[in-house]
Amino acid sequence: MTEIASPADNAVVTAPVAITGTATDANFLRYEVAIRPAGGSSFKVIAESAFPIAGGVLAAFDPTVLANGTYIVRLSVLDLGGNVTTDEATYVVDGGIKIGPFSVTFIDLSVLLAGIPIEISRTYDSRELSPGEFGFGWTLGVRTLDLQINRRVATWGWRIRQSPASGSVGLPLE
């Protein structure tokens, strides 16, 4: 049996919490718990064991080392026959308690283009689990907005509008 029991699916997590559940199989070999940002493609293993667990602690989920956002947690149980069963839960990491994050930015290019300053930079953030342009944790400075969807989109939509007077861009909901 493969089941994540708690925290509940779609829970908002603001402090470290134990992920509990069941990881058993008649021909059990091992289990692993992995996480990835919603919309990401690569999982990072945060716990694994060669011992089955029935209704106990599977892993620790620590939001203090993660950027705020939505994460998918996957429990995978592998048996001796090579079969894998999985269960997933979605957690929303929120809060300002970030212990020991490391972030650094390098400006690689700074030019004036038609009088407008343009900078290209790369940033490393230890809380970022997504594989970026230069590896895990790295992003280009041109990618400063990261939208994530954690709710079903309703009947309203987005419309981009630019104000001629100020030149500002707005994204009003309609």
PDB file of C-alpha atoms in Angstrom:
ATOM      1  CA  MET A   1       0.000   0.000   0.000  1.00  0.00           C
ATOM      2  CA  THR A   2       1.236   3.467  -0.879  1.00  0.00           C
ATOM      3  CA  GLU A   3      -0.417   6.407   0.875  1.00  0.00           C
ATOM      4  CA  ILE A   4       0.471   9.891   2.076  1.00  0.00           C
ATOM      5  CA  ALA A   5      -1.827  10.476   5.063  1.00  0.00           C
ATOM      6  CA  SER A   6      -0.702  13.879   6.305  1.00  0.00           C
ATOM      7  CA  PRO A   7      -0.379  16.744   5.823  1.00  0.00           C
ATOM      8  CA  ALA A   8      -3.609  16.747   3.824  1.00  0.00           C
ATOM      9  CA  ASP A   9      -3.555  17.438   0.099  1.00  0.00           C
ATOM     10  CA  ASN A  10      -3.438  21.201  -0.681  1.00  0.00           C
ATOM     11  CA  ALA A  11      -2.319  22.031   2.874  1.00  0.00           C
ATOM     12  CA  VAL A  12      -0.513  25.324   3.473  1.00  0.00           C
ATOM     13  CA  VAL A  13       2.784  24.513   5.201  1.00  0.00           C
ATOM     14  CA  THR A  14       4.582  27.301   7.093  1.00  0.00           C
ATOM     15  CA  ALA A  15       6.826  25.305   9.465  1.00  0.00           C
ATOM     16  CA  PRO A  16       8.634  21.947   9.333  1.00  0.00           C
ATOM     17  CA  VAL A  17       6.216  19.022   9.441  1.00  0.00           C
ATOM     18  CA  ALA A  18       6.400  15.220   9.319  1.00  0.00           C
ATOM     19  CA  ILE A  19       4.970  13.536   6.237  1.00  0.00           C
ATOM     20  CA  THR A  20       3.148  10.465   7.510  1.00  0.00           C
ATOM     21  CA  GLY A  21       1.581   7.559   5.720  1.00  0.00           C
ATOM     22  CA  THR A  22       2.086   3.987   4.620  1.00  0.00           C
ATOM     23  CA  ALA A  23       4.759   2.482   2.388  1.00  0.00           C
ATOM     24  CA  THR A  24       4.304  -1.299   2.288  1.00  0.00           C
ATOM     25  CA  ASP A  25       4.091  -4.105  -0.265  1.00  0.00           C
ATOM     26  CA  ALA A  26       4.025  -7.921  -0.074  1.00  0.00           C
ATOM     27  CA  ASN A  27       7.381  -7.903  -1.928  1.00  0.00           C
ATOM     28  CA  PHE A  28       8.667  -4.588  -0.530  1.00  0.00           C
ATOM     29  CA  LEU A  29      12.142  -3.455  -1.613  1.00  0.00           C
ATOM     30  CA  ARG A  30      12.285   0.259  -0.718  1.00  0.00           C
ATOM     31  CA  TYR A  31      10.411   3.556  -0.728  1.00  0.00           C
ATOM     32  CA  GLU A  32      11.370   7.128  -1.473  1.00  0.00           C
ATOM     33  CA  VAL A  33       9.755  10.517  -0.932  1.00  0.00           C
ATOM     34  CA  ALA A  34      10.587  13.213  -3.484  1.00  0.00           C
ATOM     35  CA  ILE A  35       9.464  16.790  -4.139  1.00  0.00           C
ATOM     36  CA  ARG A  36       9.295  19.135  -7.097  1.00  0.00           C
ATOM     37  CA  PRO A  37       7.845  22.584  -7.667  1.00  0.00           C
ATOM     38  CA  ALA A  38       4.423  22.576  -9.356  1.00  0.00           C
ATOM     39  CA  GLY A  39       5.074  22.934 -13.054  1.00  0.00           C
ATOM     40  CA  GLY A  40       8.597  21.562 -12.651  1.00  0.00           C
ATOM     41  CA  SER A  41       9.755  18.346 -14.252  1.00  0.00           C
ATOM     42  CA  SER A  42      12.465  17.003 -11.932  1.00  0.00           C
ATOM     43  CA  PHE A  43      11.853  15.458  -8.518  1.00  0.00           C
ATOM     44  CA  LYS A  44      14.429  15.722  -5.714  1.00  0.00           C
ATOM     45  CA  VAL A  45      14.537  12.821  -3.228  1.00  0.00           C
ATOM     46  CA  ILE A  46      14.202  14.034   0.375  1.00  0.00           C
ATOM     47  CA  ALA A  47      13.926  10.630   2.119  1.00  0.00           C
ATOM     48  CA  GLU A  48      14.312   6.941   1.313  1.00  0.00           C
ATOM     49  CA  SER A  49      14.336   3.702   3.261  1.00  0.00           C
ATOM     50  CA  ALA A  50      14.663  -0.044   2.799  1.00  0.00           C
ATOM     51  CA  PHE A  51      12.207  -0.628   5.667  1.00  0.00           C
ATOM     52  CA  PRO A  52       8.416  -0.619   5.168  1.00  0.00           C
ATOM     53  CA  ILE A  53       6.334   1.785   7.250  1.00  0.00           C
ATOM     54  CA  ALA A  54       2.656   1.351   8.113  1.00  0.00           C
ATOM     55  CA  GLY A  55       1.035   4.531   9.408  1.00  0.00           C
ATOM     56  CA  GLY A  56       4.250   6.227  10.455  1.00  0.00           C
ATOM     57  CA  VAL A  57       6.659   9.031   9.579  1.00  0.00           C
ATOM     58  CA  LEU A  58       7.944   8.750   6.011  1.00  0.00           C
ATOM     59  CA  ALA A  59       9.916  11.993   5.714  1.00  0.00           C
ATOM     60  CA  ALA A  60      10.350  15.518   7.032  1.00  0.00           C
ATOM     61  CA  PHE A  61       9.032  18.396   4.907  1.00  0.00           C
ATOM     62  CA  ASP A  62      10.907  21.598   5.728  1.00  0.00           C
ATOM     63  CA  PRO A  63       9.504  24.759   4.098  1.00  0.00           C
ATOM     64  CA  THR A  64      12.239  26.904   5.669  1.00  0.00           C
ATOM     65  CA  VAL A  65      14.659  25.727   2.971  1.00  0.00           C
ATOM     66  CA  LEU A  66      12.197  26.133   0.079  1.00  0.00           C
ATOM     67  CA  ALA A  67      11.001  29.182  -1.825  1.00  0.00           C
ATOM     68  CA  ASN A  68       7.337  30.023  -1.260  1.00  0.00           C
ATOM     69  CA  GLY A  69       5.139  28.324  -3.840  1.00  0.00           C
ATOM     70  CA  THR A  70       3.322  25.116  -4.686  1.00  0.00           C
ATOM     71  CA  TYR A  71       5.104  21.749  -4.455  1.00  0.00           C
ATOM     72  CA  ILE A  72       4.222  18.193  -5.420  1.00  0.00           C
ATOM     73  CA  VAL A  73       5.317  15.483  -2.951  1.00  0.00           C
ATOM     74  CA  ARG A  74       5.532  11.954  -4.363  1.00  0.00           C
ATOM     75  CA  LEU A  75       5.768   8.726  -2.358  1.00  0.00           C
ATOM     76  CA  SER A  76       7.065   5.824  -4.468  1.00  0.00           C
ATOM     77  CA  VAL A  77       7.194   2.193  -3.297  1.00  0.00           C
ATOM     78  CA  LEU A  78       9.340  -0.241  -5.292  1.00  0.00           C
ATOM     79  CA  ASP A  79       8.889  -4.005  -4.930  1.00  0.00           C
ATOM     80  CA  LEU A  80      11.239  -6.912  -5.701  1.00  0.00           C
ATOM     81  CA  GLY A  81       9.558  -7.429  -9.094  1.00  0.00           C
ATOM     82  CA  GLY A  82      10.450  -3.882 -10.199  1.00  0.00           C
ATOM     83  CA  ASN A  83       6.872  -2.617  -9.862  1.00  0.00           C
ATOM     84  CA  VAL A  84       6.375   0.921  -8.557  1.00  0.00           C
ATOM     85  CA  THR A  85       3.272   2.328  -6.876  1.00  0.00           C
ATOM     86  CA  THR A  86       2.973   6.038  -6.139  1.00  0.00           C
ATOM     87  CA  ASP A  87       0.869   8.535  -4.257  1.00  0.00           C
ATOM     88  CA  GLU A  88       1.130  12.309  -4.566  1.00  0.00           C
ATOM     89  CA  ALA A  89       0.085  15.293  -2.481  1.00  0.00           C
ATOM     90  CA  THR A  90       0.257  19.006  -3.228  1.00  0.00           C
ATOM     91  CA  TYR A  91       1.520  21.423  -0.578  1.00  0.00           C
ATOM     92  CA  VAL A  92       1.649  25.215  -0.635  1.00  0.00           C
ATOM     93  CA  VAL A  93       4.787  26.552   1.060  1.00  0.00           C
ATOM     94  CA  ASP A  94       4.182  29.964   2.607  1.00  0.00           C
ATOM     95  CA  GLY A  95       5.839  32.135   5.203  1.00  0.00           C
ATOM     96  CA  GLY A  96       8.864  34.244   5.906  1.00  0.00           C
ATOM     97  CA  ILE A  97      10.802  31.788   8.065  1.00  0.00           C
ATOM     98  CA  LYS A  98      13.699  30.898   5.784  1.00  0.00           C
ATOM     99  CA  ILE A  99      16.672  29.564   7.698  1.00  0.00           C
ATOM    100  CA  GLY A 100      19.998  29.789   5.968  1.00  0.00           C
ATOM    101  CA  PRO A 101      18.968  30.597   2.402  1.00  0.00           C
ATOM    102  CA  PHE A 102      21.811  31.589   0.117  1.00  0.00           C
ATOM    103  CA  SER A 103      21.303  33.817  -2.885  1.00  0.00           C
ATOM    104  CA  VAL A 104      23.824  35.549  -5.135  1.00  0.00           C
ATOM    105  CA  THR A 105      23.456  37.504  -8.391  1.00  0.00           C
ATOM    106  CA  PHE A 106      26.057  38.167 -11.075  1.00  0.00           C
ATOM    107  CA  ILE A 107      25.563  40.896 -13.701  1.00  0.00           C
ATOM    108  CA  ASP A 108      26.964  39.481 -16.927  1.00  0.00           C
ATOM    109  CA  LEU A 109      26.063  42.328 -19.304  1.00  0.00           C
ATOM    110  CA  SER A 110      24.993  45.936 -18.861  1.00  0.00           C
ATOM    111  CA  VAL A 111      24.297  48.047 -21.977  1.00  0.00           C
ATOM    112  CA  LEU A 112      22.233  51.031 -23.075  1.00  0.00           C
ATOM    113  CA  LEU A 113      19.793  50.213 -25.862  1.00  0.00           C
ATOM    114  CA  ALA A 114      18.088  53.307 -27.315  1.00  0.00           C
ATOM    115  CA  GLY A 115      18.715  55.054 -23.997  1.00  0.00           C
ATOM    116  CA  ILE A 116      17.181  52.228 -21.964  1.00  0.00           C
ATOM    117  CA  PRO A 117      19.527  50.386 -19.596  1.00  0.00           C
ATOM    118  CA  ILE A 118      19.448  46.630 -20.165  1.00  0.00           C
ATOM    119  CA  GLU A 119      21.072  44.208 -17.728  1.00  0.00           C
ATOM    120  CA  ILE A 120      21.444  40.480 -18.114  1.00  0.00           C
ATOM    121  CA  SER A 121      22.153  38.704 -14.869  1.00  0.00           C
ATOM    122  CA  ARG A 122      22.165  35.209 -13.441  1.00  0.00           C
ATOM    123  CA  THR A 123      21.044  34.383  -9.928  1.00  0.00           C
ATOM    124  CA  TYR A 124      21.588  31.373  -7.694  1.00  0.00           C
ATOM    125  CA  ASP A 125      19.058  30.734  -4.899  1.00  0.00           C
ATOM    126  CA  SER A 126      19.494  27.693  -2.623  1.00  0.00           C
ATOM    127  CA  ARG A 127      15.705  27.516  -2.070  1.00  0.00           C
ATOM    128  CA  GLU A 128      14.952  27.112  -5.783  1.00  0.00           C
ATOM    129  CA  LEU A 129      14.544  23.422  -6.698  1.00  0.00           C
ATOM    130  CA  SER A 130      13.737  23.879 -10.376  1.00  0.00           C
ATOM    131  CA  PRO A 131      16.408  23.089 -12.923  1.00  0.00           C
ATOM    132  CA  GLY A 132      17.185  26.546 -14.282  1.00  0.00           C
ATOM    133  CA  GLU A 133      19.136  27.767 -17.254  1.00  0.00           C
ATOM    134  CA  PHE A 134      22.482  26.881 -15.620  1.00  0.00           C
ATOM    135  CA  GLY A 135      21.422  24.003 -13.332  1.00  0.00           C
ATOM    136  CA  PHE A 136      19.375  23.620 -10.147  1.00  0.00           C
ATOM    137  CA  GLY A 137      18.802  26.936  -8.406  1.00  0.00           C
ATOM    138  CA  TRP A 138      20.029  29.144 -11.272  1.00  0.00           C
ATOM    139  CA  THR A 139      17.870  31.629 -13.203  1.00  0.00           C
ATOM    140  CA  LEU A 140      18.447  34.349 -15.778  1.00  0.00           C
ATOM    141  CA  GLY A 141      17.664  37.904 -14.742  1.00  0.00           C
ATOM    142  CA  VAL A 142      15.157  38.211 -17.572  1.00  0.00           C
ATOM    143  CA  ARG A 143      13.056  35.541 -15.872  1.00  0.00           C
ATOM    144  CA  THR A 144      11.982  37.427 -12.772  1.00  0.00           C
ATOM    145  CA  LEU A 145       8.285  36.578 -12.805  1.00  0.00           C
ATOM    146  CA  ASP A 146       7.245  33.019 -12.035  1.00  0.00           C
ATOM    147  CA  LEU A 147       3.511  32.341 -12.091  1.00  0.00           C
ATOM    148  CA  GLN A 148       2.125  29.128 -10.639  1.00  0.00           C
ATOM    149  CA  ILE A 149      -1.437  27.879 -10.822  1.00  0.00           C
ATOM    150  CA  ASN A 150      -2.778  26.113  -7.754  1.00  0.00           C
ATOM    151  CA  ARG A 151      -6.469  26.567  -8.463  1.00  0.00           C
ATOM    152  CA  ARG A 152      -8.725  25.712 -11.383  1.00  0.00           C
ATOM    153  CA  VAL A 153      -9.040  28.639 -13.765  1.00  0.00           C
ATOM    154  CA  ALA A 154     -12.635  29.877 -13.766  1.00  0.00           C
ATOM    155  CA  THR A 155     -14.598  31.564 -16.543  1.00  0.00           C
ATOM    156  CA  TRP A 156     -12.746  34.851 -16.213  1.00  0.00           C
ATOM    157  CA  GLY A 157      -9.601  35.508 -18.194  1.00  0.00           C
ATOM    158  CA  TRP A 158      -6.541  37.727 -18.436  1.00  0.00           C
ATOM    159  CA  ARG A 159      -6.121  40.754 -20.649  1.00  0.00           C
ATOM    160  CA  ILE A 160      -2.868  42.676 -20.994  1.00  0.00           C
ATOM    161  CA  ARG A 161      -3.379  46.431 -21.201  1.00  0.00           C
ATOM    162  CA  GLN A 162      -0.764  49.159 -21.589  1.00  0.00           C
ATOM    163  CA  SER A 163      -1.439  52.697 -20.457  1.00  0.00           C
ATOM    164  CA  PRO A 164      -0.342  55.144 -23.202  1.00  0.00           C
ATOM    165  CA  ALA A 165       0.310  57.960 -20.732  1.00  0.00           C
ATOM    166  CA  SER A 166       2.513  56.147 -18.242  1.00  0.00           C
ATOM    167  CA  GLY A 167       3.648  53.180 -20.321  1.00  0.00           C
ATOM    168  CA  SER A 168       2.775  50.848 -17.447  1.00  0.00           C
ATOM    169  CA  VAL A 169       1.402  47.396 -18.161  1.00  0.00           C
ATOM    170  CA  GLY A 170      -1.517  45.929 -16.233  1.00  0.00           C
ATOM    171  CA  LEU A 171      -3.045  42.463 -16.025  1.00  0.00           C
ATOM    172  CA  PRO A 172      -6.665  43.074 -15.013  1.00  0.00           C
ATOM    173  CA  LEU A 173      -8.998  40.170 -14.373  1.00  0.00           C
ATOM    174  CA  GLU A 174     -12.156  40.173 -16.445  1.00  0.00           C
TER     175      GLU A 174
END
